[in-house]
Short mmCIF file of C-alpha atoms and ligand atoms in Angstrom, two decimals:
data_model
loop_
_atom_site.label_atom_id
_atom_site.label_comp_id
_atom_site.label_asym_id
_atom_site.label_seq_id
_atom_site.Cartn_x
_atom_site.Cartn_y
_atom_site.Cartn_z
CA MET D 50 -1.98 -32.67 -10.07
CA PHE D 51 -0.82 -29.08 -10.28
CA ILE D 52 -2.19 -26.83 -7.56
CA GLN D 53 -2.89 -23.22 -8.51
CA LYS D 54 -2.83 -20.15 -6.32
CA PRO D 55 -6.11 -19.33 -4.55
CA ARG D 56 -8.64 -17.37 -6.60
CA GLY D 57 -8.28 -13.62 -6.31
CA MET D 58 -4.69 -13.85 -5.04
CA HIS D 59 -1.63 -12.91 -7.05
CA ASP D 60 2.05 -13.70 -7.31
CA ILE D 61 4.30 -10.69 -7.58
CA LEU D 62 7.10 -12.02 -9.77
CA PRO D 63 10.65 -10.62 -9.80
CA ASP D 64 10.06 -8.49 -12.90
CA GLU D 65 7.46 -6.52 -10.97
CA ALA D 66 9.16 -6.43 -7.59
CA PRO D 67 11.30 -3.33 -8.33
CA LEU D 68 8.11 -1.39 -9.00
CA TRP D 69 6.85 -2.41 -5.57
CA TRP D 70 10.11 -1.37 -3.94
CA ARG D 71 9.84 1.99 -5.63
CA LEU D 72 6.30 2.56 -4.36
CA GLU D 73 7.24 1.45 -0.87
CA ARG D 74 10.33 3.64 -0.88
CA THR D 75 8.27 6.61 -2.07
CA ALA D 76 5.79 6.03 0.76
CA ARG D 77 8.52 5.71 3.40
CA GLU D 78 10.42 8.79 2.25
CA LEU D 79 7.29 10.93 2.15
CA CYS D 80 6.20 9.72 5.58
CA ALA D 81 9.57 10.69 6.99
CA ARG D 82 9.13 14.17 5.53
CA TYR D 83 5.76 14.53 7.26
CA GLY D 84 6.87 12.92 10.53
CA PHE D 85 4.98 9.63 10.27
CA GLU D 86 6.48 6.49 11.83
CA GLU D 87 5.96 2.93 10.73
CA VAL D 88 3.82 0.46 12.66
CA ARG D 89 3.59 -3.25 11.81
CA THR D 90 0.65 -5.08 13.31
CA PRO D 91 -0.31 -8.77 12.88
CA VAL D 92 -2.00 -9.93 9.71
CA LEU D 93 -4.36 -11.91 11.94
CA GLU D 94 -6.53 -10.42 14.69
CA TYR D 95 -9.41 -11.63 16.81
CA THR D 96 -12.59 -11.38 14.76
CA GLU D 97 -14.25 -9.22 17.41
CA LEU D 98 -11.81 -6.39 16.62
CA PHE D 99 -13.19 -5.99 13.10
CA ARG D 100 -16.79 -6.57 14.11
CA ARG D 101 -16.49 -3.62 16.48
CA GLY D 102 -13.92 -1.54 14.63
CA VAL D 103 -15.19 -1.82 11.07
CA GLY D 104 -18.85 -2.20 12.01
CA GLU D 105 -21.39 -5.01 11.78
CA ALA D 106 -23.46 -3.34 9.07
CA THR D 107 -20.67 -3.06 6.52
CA ASP D 108 -19.91 -5.13 3.42
CA ILE D 109 -16.55 -6.04 4.89
CA VAL D 110 -17.95 -7.61 8.06
CA GLU D 111 -21.11 -8.96 6.50
CA LYS D 112 -19.55 -10.79 3.59
CA GLU D 113 -15.90 -10.15 2.90
CA MET D 114 -13.90 -11.42 5.85
CA TYR D 115 -11.65 -14.46 5.95
CA THR D 116 -12.73 -15.75 9.32
CA PHE D 117 -11.92 -19.11 10.87
CA GLU D 118 -11.34 -20.78 14.19
CA ASP D 119 -7.77 -21.29 15.28
CA ARG D 120 -6.77 -24.57 16.94
CA GLY D 121 -7.68 -23.17 20.32
CA GLY D 122 -11.25 -22.51 19.18
CA ARG D 123 -10.94 -18.68 18.98
CA SER D 124 -12.40 -16.91 16.03
CA VAL D 125 -9.68 -15.08 14.10
CA THR D 126 -9.77 -13.03 10.89
CA LEU D 127 -7.20 -12.10 8.26
CA ARG D 128 -7.18 -8.31 8.43
CA PRO D 129 -9.43 -6.72 5.79
CA GLU D 130 -8.03 -3.24 6.48
CA GLY D 131 -5.35 -1.58 8.57
CA THR D 132 -7.06 0.93 10.82
CA ALA D 133 -8.62 -1.43 13.36
CA GLY D 134 -5.28 -3.13 14.05
CA ALA D 135 -3.49 0.22 14.33
CA VAL D 136 -6.07 1.50 16.82
CA ARG D 137 -5.84 -1.73 18.81
CA ALA D 138 -2.06 -1.33 19.04
CA TYR D 139 -2.46 2.34 19.99
CA VAL D 140 -4.76 1.37 22.86
CA GLU D 141 -3.00 -1.85 23.87
CA HIS D 142 0.39 -0.11 24.26
CA LYS D 143 -1.18 2.99 25.87
CA ILE D 144 0.26 5.19 23.15
CA TYR D 145 -2.55 7.60 24.01
CA SER D 146 -0.68 8.59 27.16
CA LEU D 147 2.32 9.83 25.17
CA PRO D 148 2.43 13.37 23.74
CA GLN D 149 -0.13 13.66 20.94
CA PRO D 150 -0.62 13.67 18.03
CA VAL D 151 0.81 10.28 17.14
CA LYS D 152 1.40 9.79 13.42
CA TRP D 153 1.71 6.27 12.06
CA PHE D 154 1.90 4.60 8.69
CA TYR D 155 1.74 1.00 7.51
CA ILE D 156 2.29 -0.98 4.33
CA GLY D 157 1.06 -4.52 3.94
CA PRO D 158 -1.37 -7.14 2.64
CA MET D 159 -5.12 -7.04 3.33
CA PHE D 160 -7.66 -9.79 2.69
CA ARG D 161 -11.26 -9.51 1.52
CA TYR D 162 -13.42 -12.22 0.05
CA GLU D 163 -14.69 -10.26 -2.93
CA ARG D 164 -15.56 -11.11 -6.50
CA PRO D 165 -12.17 -10.88 -8.23
CA GLN D 166 -11.84 -8.50 -11.17
CA ALA D 167 -9.33 -5.96 -12.44
CA GLY D 168 -8.37 -3.83 -9.44
CA ARG D 169 -10.31 -6.02 -7.03
CA GLN D 170 -8.46 -8.90 -5.42
CA ARG D 171 -8.81 -11.10 -2.39
CA GLN D 172 -5.32 -10.35 -1.22
CA PHE D 173 -4.22 -6.81 -1.99
CA HIS D 174 -1.83 -4.29 -0.49
CA GLN D 175 -2.39 -0.97 1.16
CA PHE D 176 -0.21 1.92 2.19
CA GLY D 177 -2.08 3.73 4.92
CA VAL D 178 -1.56 6.40 7.57
CA GLU D 179 -3.30 7.26 10.85
CA VAL D 180 -3.04 10.34 13.05
CA PHE D 181 -4.30 10.02 16.61
CA GLY D 182 -4.99 12.77 19.08
CA SER D 183 -5.76 15.84 16.97
CA ASP D 184 -9.10 17.21 15.84
CA ASP D 185 -7.58 20.18 14.04
CA PRO D 186 -8.84 20.64 10.46
CA ALA D 187 -5.22 21.41 9.50
CA CYS D 188 -4.48 17.81 10.46
CA ASP D 189 -7.15 16.53 8.05
CA ALA D 190 -5.64 18.68 5.32
CA GLU D 191 -2.14 17.42 6.08
CA VAL D 192 -3.24 13.79 5.82
CA ILE D 193 -4.94 14.49 2.50
CA GLU D 194 -1.89 16.38 1.28
CA LEU D 195 0.35 13.43 2.13
CA GLY D 196 -1.96 11.09 0.20
CA ILE D 197 -1.99 13.34 -2.87
CA ASP D 198 1.78 13.81 -2.70
CA PHE D 199 2.26 10.05 -2.52
CA LEU D 200 0.13 9.37 -5.59
CA ALA D 201 1.81 12.17 -7.52
CA ALA D 202 5.30 11.02 -6.51
CA ALA D 203 4.36 7.51 -7.60
CA GLY D 204 3.69 8.95 -11.05
CA LEU D 205 -0.09 9.34 -11.20
CA GLU D 206 -1.67 12.29 -12.92
CA GLY D 207 -5.24 13.33 -13.58
CA LEU D 208 -6.27 12.68 -10.00
CA GLU D 209 -9.55 13.91 -8.57
CA LEU D 210 -9.91 14.51 -4.88
CA GLU D 211 -13.49 14.19 -3.68
CA LEU D 212 -14.39 15.59 -0.32
CA ASN D 213 -17.35 15.40 2.01
CA SER D 214 -18.32 15.51 5.65
CA VAL D 215 -20.36 12.65 7.06
CA GLY D 216 -21.26 14.56 10.20
CA CYS D 217 -20.98 13.33 13.76
CA PRO D 218 -23.15 11.51 16.32
CA ASP D 219 -24.92 14.84 16.96
CA CYS D 220 -26.14 15.55 13.47
CA ARG D 221 -26.00 12.23 11.65
CA PRO D 222 -29.02 10.58 13.31
CA GLU D 223 -31.29 13.31 11.96
CA TYR D 224 -29.81 12.92 8.50
CA ARG D 225 -30.23 9.13 8.67
CA ARG D 226 -33.86 9.68 9.51
CA ARG D 227 -34.31 11.96 6.51
CA LEU D 228 -32.63 9.41 4.28
CA GLN D 229 -34.92 6.65 5.50
CA GLU D 230 -37.89 8.88 4.90
CA TYR D 231 -36.73 9.50 1.33
CA PHE D 232 -35.86 5.90 0.47
CA ARG D 233 -38.78 4.09 2.11
CA PRO D 234 -41.24 4.68 -0.73
CA PHE D 235 -38.63 3.18 -3.13
CA ALA D 236 -38.01 0.10 -0.99
CA GLY D 237 -39.57 -2.22 -3.57
CA GLN D 238 -37.17 -1.01 -6.29
CA LEU D 239 -33.97 -1.28 -4.24
CA CYS D 240 -31.57 -4.21 -4.44
CA GLU D 241 -31.65 -6.74 -1.65
CA ASP D 242 -28.57 -5.25 0.07
CA CYS D 243 -30.06 -1.77 -0.01
CA ARG D 244 -33.31 -2.97 1.55
CA GLU D 245 -31.15 -4.19 4.45
CA ARG D 246 -29.23 -0.91 4.51
CA LEU D 247 -32.46 1.04 4.71
CA GLU D 248 -32.94 -0.22 8.26
CA ARG D 249 -29.41 -0.90 9.44
CA ASN D 250 -27.14 1.68 7.81
CA PRO D 251 -29.04 4.11 5.55
CA LEU D 252 -25.97 6.24 4.75
CA ARG D 253 -24.65 3.32 2.77
CA LEU D 254 -27.64 3.55 0.44
CA LEU D 255 -25.67 6.36 -1.20
CA ASP D 256 -22.74 4.00 -1.75
CA CYS D 257 -24.47 1.18 -3.70
CA LYS D 258 -22.79 0.24 -7.00
CA ASN D 259 -26.06 -1.03 -8.50
CA ALA D 260 -27.24 1.27 -11.34
CA SER D 261 -30.94 1.37 -10.44
CA CYS D 262 -30.20 2.06 -6.76
CA ARG D 263 -27.88 4.84 -7.88
CA ARG D 264 -30.61 6.49 -9.89
CA ILE D 265 -32.84 6.55 -6.84
CA ALA D 266 -29.99 7.79 -4.65
CA ASP D 267 -29.42 10.73 -7.01
CA GLY D 268 -32.54 12.39 -5.65
CA ALA D 269 -31.76 11.78 -1.99
CA PRO D 270 -31.26 14.69 0.42
CA VAL D 271 -27.60 15.64 0.87
CA ILE D 272 -25.83 15.69 4.21
CA THR D 273 -24.37 19.16 3.69
CA GLU D 274 -27.55 20.87 4.82
CA ALA D 275 -27.90 18.57 7.81
CA LEU D 276 -24.49 19.22 9.39
CA CYS D 277 -24.35 20.74 12.88
CA ASP D 278 -22.40 23.96 13.44
CA ALA D 279 -19.31 22.24 14.79
CA CYS D 280 -19.14 19.87 11.79
CA ARG D 281 -19.73 22.73 9.38
CA ARG D 282 -16.92 24.78 10.92
CA HIS D 283 -14.59 21.80 10.80
CA ASP D 284 -15.40 21.22 7.15
CA GLU D 285 -14.76 24.87 6.29
CA GLY D 286 -11.44 24.65 8.12
CA VAL D 287 -10.36 21.63 6.12
CA ARG D 288 -11.18 23.40 2.87
CA ARG D 289 -9.35 26.54 3.95
CA HIS D 290 -6.19 24.52 4.63
CA LEU D 291 -6.49 22.55 1.38
CA GLU D 292 -6.79 25.81 -0.50
CA ALA D 293 -3.76 27.18 1.33
CA ALA D 294 -1.83 24.08 0.27
CA GLY D 295 -2.98 24.54 -3.32
CA ILE D 296 -4.83 21.22 -3.43
CA ALA D 297 -7.85 21.11 -5.72
CA TYR D 298 -10.91 19.21 -4.58
CA ARG D 299 -14.45 18.51 -5.65
CA LEU D 300 -17.26 18.45 -3.11
CA ASN D 301 -19.23 15.24 -3.34
CA PRO D 302 -22.09 15.23 -0.81
CA ARG D 303 -22.83 11.60 -1.73
CA LEU D 304 -19.42 10.37 -0.72
CA VAL D 305 -19.81 8.10 2.30
CA ARG D 306 -17.18 5.69 3.46
CA GLY D 307 -18.20 2.07 3.82
CA LEU D 308 -17.11 1.96 7.44
CA ASP D 309 -19.17 2.93 10.46
CA TYR D 310 -16.52 4.67 12.49
CA TYR D 311 -16.04 7.67 10.21
CA THR D 312 -16.98 11.12 11.47
CA ARG D 313 -16.80 14.43 9.62
CA THR D 314 -14.15 14.49 6.88
CA ALA D 315 -14.43 11.75 4.26
CA PHE D 316 -12.39 11.73 1.05
CA GLU D 317 -11.44 9.64 -1.91
CA VAL D 318 -8.98 10.04 -4.73
CA VAL D 319 -10.16 8.74 -8.07
CA GLU D 320 -8.01 8.04 -11.09
CA GLY D 321 -9.71 8.33 -14.46
CA ALA D 322 -7.78 5.77 -16.52
CA ILE D 323 -8.63 2.50 -14.76
CA GLY D 324 -12.40 2.58 -15.00
CA ALA D 325 -14.81 1.10 -12.52
CA GLN D 326 -12.22 0.34 -9.85
CA GLY D 327 -10.87 3.88 -10.11
CA THR D 328 -10.67 4.75 -6.43
CA VAL D 329 -7.02 4.50 -5.53
CA LEU D 330 -7.20 6.05 -2.09
CA GLY D 331 -9.86 6.55 0.52
CA GLY D 332 -9.95 7.84 4.03
CA GLY D 333 -11.51 10.01 6.64
CA ARG D 334 -11.82 11.03 10.23
CA TYR D 335 -12.87 8.52 12.88
CA ASN D 336 -13.27 10.34 16.15
CA GLY D 337 -15.32 7.58 17.74
CA LEU D 338 -13.13 4.62 17.03
CA VAL D 339 -10.52 4.70 19.79
CA ARG D 340 -13.29 4.79 22.39
CA GLU D 341 -15.21 2.09 20.57
CA LEU D 342 -12.17 -0.16 20.82
CA GLY D 343 -11.72 0.32 24.55
CA GLY D 344 -9.43 3.35 24.65
CA PRO D 345 -10.03 6.87 25.97
CA GLU D 346 -11.67 9.59 23.90
CA ARG D 347 -9.13 10.35 21.15
CA PRO D 348 -9.83 11.68 17.68
CA GLY D 349 -8.26 10.05 14.66
CA ILE D 350 -7.95 10.42 10.92
CA GLY D 351 -6.32 8.34 8.20
CA PHE D 352 -6.35 7.02 4.68
CA ALA D 353 -5.47 3.84 2.83
CA ALA D 354 -4.24 3.63 -0.74
CA GLY D 355 -4.63 0.45 -2.78
CA LEU D 356 -1.26 -0.35 -4.29
CA GLU D 357 -2.51 -2.78 -6.96
CA ARG D 358 -4.91 -0.16 -8.28
CA LEU D 359 -2.11 2.35 -8.26
CA ILE D 360 0.04 -0.03 -10.29
CA LEU D 361 -2.83 -0.65 -12.72
CA ALA D 362 -3.14 3.08 -13.26
CA LEU D 363 0.61 3.44 -13.75
CA LYS D 364 0.61 0.62 -16.29
CA ALA D 365 -2.34 2.16 -18.11
CA LYS D 366 -0.12 5.14 -18.80
CA GLN D 367 3.03 3.03 -19.17
CA ALA D 368 4.86 4.71 -16.35
CA GLY D 369 5.39 1.42 -14.60
CA GLU D 370 8.31 0.19 -16.73
CA PRO D 371 9.60 -2.89 -14.88
CA ALA D 372 13.32 -2.56 -14.20
CA LYS D 373 15.69 -5.49 -14.06
CA THR D 374 17.92 -5.69 -11.02
CA ALA D 375 21.32 -4.40 -12.06
CA VAL D 376 24.38 -6.66 -12.01
CA ASP D 377 27.91 -5.32 -11.66
CA LEU D 378 30.03 -8.36 -12.25
CA PHE D 379 29.77 -11.95 -13.44
CA GLY D 380 32.40 -14.47 -12.32
CA VAL D 381 33.75 -17.03 -14.76
CA ALA D 382 36.10 -19.87 -13.76
CA VAL D 383 37.90 -22.58 -15.69
CA GLY D 384 39.04 -25.64 -13.73
CA GLU D 385 38.14 -27.03 -10.35
CA GLU D 386 40.70 -25.05 -8.39
CA ALA D 387 39.79 -21.77 -10.05
CA ASP D 388 36.13 -22.55 -9.43
CA ALA D 389 36.66 -22.71 -5.66
CA ALA D 390 38.85 -19.59 -5.79
CA LEU D 391 36.05 -17.78 -7.61
CA THR D 392 33.68 -18.56 -4.73
CA ARG D 393 36.17 -17.02 -2.31
CA HIS D 394 36.81 -13.87 -4.33
CA LEU D 395 33.17 -13.24 -5.20
CA ARG D 396 32.41 -13.32 -1.52
CA ARG D 397 34.99 -10.60 -0.93
CA LEU D 398 33.53 -8.49 -3.71
CA ARG D 399 29.95 -8.87 -2.50
CA ARG D 400 31.04 -7.79 0.96
CA ALA D 401 32.47 -4.68 -0.63
CA GLY D 402 29.04 -3.94 -2.11
CA CYS D 403 29.50 -5.42 -5.57
CA ARG D 404 26.44 -7.07 -7.12
CA ALA D 405 28.19 -10.21 -8.32
CA LEU D 406 26.79 -13.31 -9.99
CA ARG D 407 28.47 -16.48 -11.24
CA GLY D 408 27.70 -19.46 -13.42
CA PHE D 409 27.13 -22.96 -12.10
CA ASP D 410 27.33 -26.52 -13.38
CA GLY D 411 30.85 -26.47 -14.81
CA LYS D 412 29.99 -24.99 -18.19
CA SER D 413 32.61 -24.22 -20.86
CA LEU D 414 34.41 -20.88 -20.88
CA LYS D 415 32.40 -19.89 -23.95
CA ALA D 416 29.06 -20.76 -22.33
CA GLN D 417 30.01 -18.88 -19.14
CA LEU D 418 30.99 -15.76 -21.08
CA LYS D 419 27.69 -15.92 -22.90
CA ALA D 420 25.86 -16.11 -19.57
CA ALA D 421 27.92 -13.13 -18.36
CA ASP D 422 26.73 -11.13 -21.37
CA ARG D 423 23.14 -12.16 -20.85
CA SER D 424 23.21 -11.13 -17.19
CA GLY D 425 23.71 -7.51 -18.17
CA ALA D 426 26.82 -7.28 -15.98
CA ARG D 427 29.32 -4.53 -16.67
CA TRP D 428 32.32 -6.73 -15.86
CA ALA D 429 33.33 -10.34 -16.32
CA LEU D 430 35.87 -11.59 -13.79
CA ILE D 431 37.76 -14.48 -15.40
CA LEU D 432 39.85 -16.93 -13.42
CA GLY D 433 41.78 -19.81 -14.99
CA GLU D 434 44.60 -21.98 -13.60
CA GLU D 435 47.21 -19.74 -15.21
CA GLU D 436 45.78 -16.61 -13.54
CA LEU D 437 45.47 -18.40 -10.23
CA ARG D 438 49.15 -19.40 -10.38
CA ARG D 439 50.09 -15.75 -10.98
CA GLY D 440 47.69 -14.44 -8.36
CA VAL D 441 45.62 -12.26 -10.70
CA ALA D 442 42.15 -12.11 -12.21
CA ILE D 443 41.20 -10.89 -15.66
CA LEU D 444 38.57 -8.19 -15.60
CA ARG D 445 36.86 -7.68 -18.91
CA ASP D 446 34.71 -4.64 -19.51
CA LEU D 447 31.73 -6.19 -21.27
CA ARG D 448 30.69 -2.88 -22.78
CA THR D 449 33.99 -2.24 -24.59
CA GLY D 450 35.63 -5.66 -24.65
CA ASN D 451 38.80 -4.16 -23.09
CA GLN D 452 40.40 -6.20 -20.36
CA LYS D 453 43.08 -5.92 -17.74
CA GLU D 454 44.66 -7.94 -14.97
CA VAL D 455 44.11 -7.10 -11.34
CA PRO D 456 46.06 -8.77 -8.51
CA LEU D 457 43.67 -10.91 -6.46
CA GLY D 458 44.72 -9.12 -3.29
CA GLU D 459 43.48 -5.84 -4.71
CA LEU D 460 40.04 -6.83 -5.92
CA GLU D 461 38.18 -4.78 -3.33
CA ASN D 462 40.26 -1.72 -4.12
CA TRP D 463 39.66 -2.21 -7.79
CA TRP D 464 35.94 -2.45 -7.16
CA THR D 465 35.77 0.57 -4.92
CA GLU D 466 37.62 2.65 -7.47
CA GLU D 467 35.44 1.47 -10.31
CA ARG D 468 32.30 2.19 -8.38
CA ASP D 469 33.40 5.66 -7.38
CA TYR D 470 34.58 6.39 -10.88
CA ASP D 471 31.40 5.10 -12.45
CA GLY D 472 29.14 6.57 -9.84
CA SER D 473 26.36 4.19 -10.82
CA PRO D 474 26.01 1.20 -8.47
CA GLN D 475 25.10 1.79 -4.88
CA SER D 476 25.53 -0.78 -2.19
P1 ATP R 586 -14.46 -0.20 -3.04
O1 ATP R 586 -15.62 0.73 -2.92
O2 ATP R 586 -13.74 -0.09 -4.37
O3 ATP R 586 -14.78 -1.61 -2.65
P2 ATP R 586 -13.58 0.32 -0.39
O4 ATP R 586 -14.38 1.49 0.03
O5 ATP R 586 -14.01 -1.04 0.03
O6 ATP R 586 -13.39 0.34 -1.99
P3 ATP R 586 -11.40 0.99 1.36
O7 ATP R 586 -11.80 0.04 2.39
O8 ATP R 586 -11.59 2.44 1.58
O9 ATP R 586 -12.05 0.57 -0.04
O10 ATP R 586 -9.86 0.75 0.99
C1 ATP R 586 -9.02 1.80 0.50
C2 ATP R 586 -8.44 1.45 -0.86
O11 ATP R 586 -7.99 0.11 -0.91
C3 ATP R 586 -9.45 1.51 -1.99
O12 ATP R 586 -9.64 2.81 -2.44
C4 ATP R 586 -8.78 0.66 -3.03
O13 ATP R 586 -7.79 1.38 -3.73
C5 ATP R 586 -8.13 -0.41 -2.22
N1 ATP R 586 -8.95 -1.64 -2.20
C6 ATP R 586 -10.03 -1.90 -1.44
N2 ATP R 586 -10.50 -3.15 -1.67
C7 ATP R 586 -9.67 -3.69 -2.61
C8 ATP R 586 -9.62 -4.95 -3.27
N3 ATP R 586 -10.48 -5.91 -3.00
N4 ATP R 586 -8.64 -5.16 -4.18
C9 ATP R 586 -7.73 -4.19 -4.46
N5 ATP R 586 -7.73 -2.98 -3.87
C10 ATP R 586 -8.68 -2.72 -2.96
MG1 MG R 587 -15.04 -2.59 -0.88
#
């Protein structure tokens, strides 16, 4: 019986891979420009890390984690997000004792047991960044700027940046109390999850995707009026820097992140074309997290962008044209001896940076030339017994049909000259 891939997980086939490279390259180049360095943490962590770092009263921990016991009886979890692992590494390697701020980025797969739909998968990929050790509003603005630049460089347009402050441990408790006061009379009309949230995590009542809960939430008090002076000043600072950078934003006092560790700045970038799953990037400040995970007091801020959603949005506007990997040369041999010689000479060419393919299975000259055409190669390198005896190869330009002989000893030179002349292929 044929076994399919697990539900909610996807194969990225070769016709899509170049698009992924492009996104990853864009992310890496931008990060270099902003001074962010790459960190690669394990895909698997001890479950406790996410329970503490993401928060017990979150959708992720309550119902979305891939958790199991390893063979030693320890509970482990496939990472549902990147921040907890990054913070663990920051603490574990005492990065907090180096000069701050520390600016990191990551790219990789995340796992959440969700109901699969367009833009919502069980394995998906995120590009994310974290800055540790600065509480400067300019730092918040820089992180947001990097996120916006990334999405724009990837080819997205029509982006909306939504911005809010979720307060801090000084002012949030009072706001939570006000929220509870507002929602309690509606308890009977809330969904089951929201009735839970009412007691455990009332801020998340604002985040419910259920239409009737949303209607009730529309009348809820907003956090803006409940912020303490320090949070208000921070928020004003962030906006001042965003304005200086020329980045447009929309204040959304109902924007709360699903994770407990966020303090102050919270933001999301929404793309209009892909509908319900339109949030392509989300992030915020998490000043309490490093402490929560056993480190010293260190502020932090970051974002994560969902690459599948980004690709969906690109495809919706047909900017995601899949590119085929380019081929420079296709080797064709006639006869056993020439066949072995072709192996040797292709190896030399590949070492010189030439993207060279060949046919297999002893096909006829005609069939091999057809395959050469189909490959999209610029050149066919043809070797028969006669050529071998004379120590040359025939190089046919498949665009023009012109051909010439090149001594076998000079193949690398020929290639280097062609490449420099053509200017197209890069090794
Ligand atoms: P949502 O409200 O859509 O569930 P979230 O708040 O759970 O999003 P975050 O944890 O902030 O999302 O993750 C950041 C980004 O990662 C999201 O904005 C989205 O682009 C992407 N993302 C999150 N979950 C998924 C998923 N299951 N499949 C694909 N992309 C996802
Ligand atoms: Mg979610």
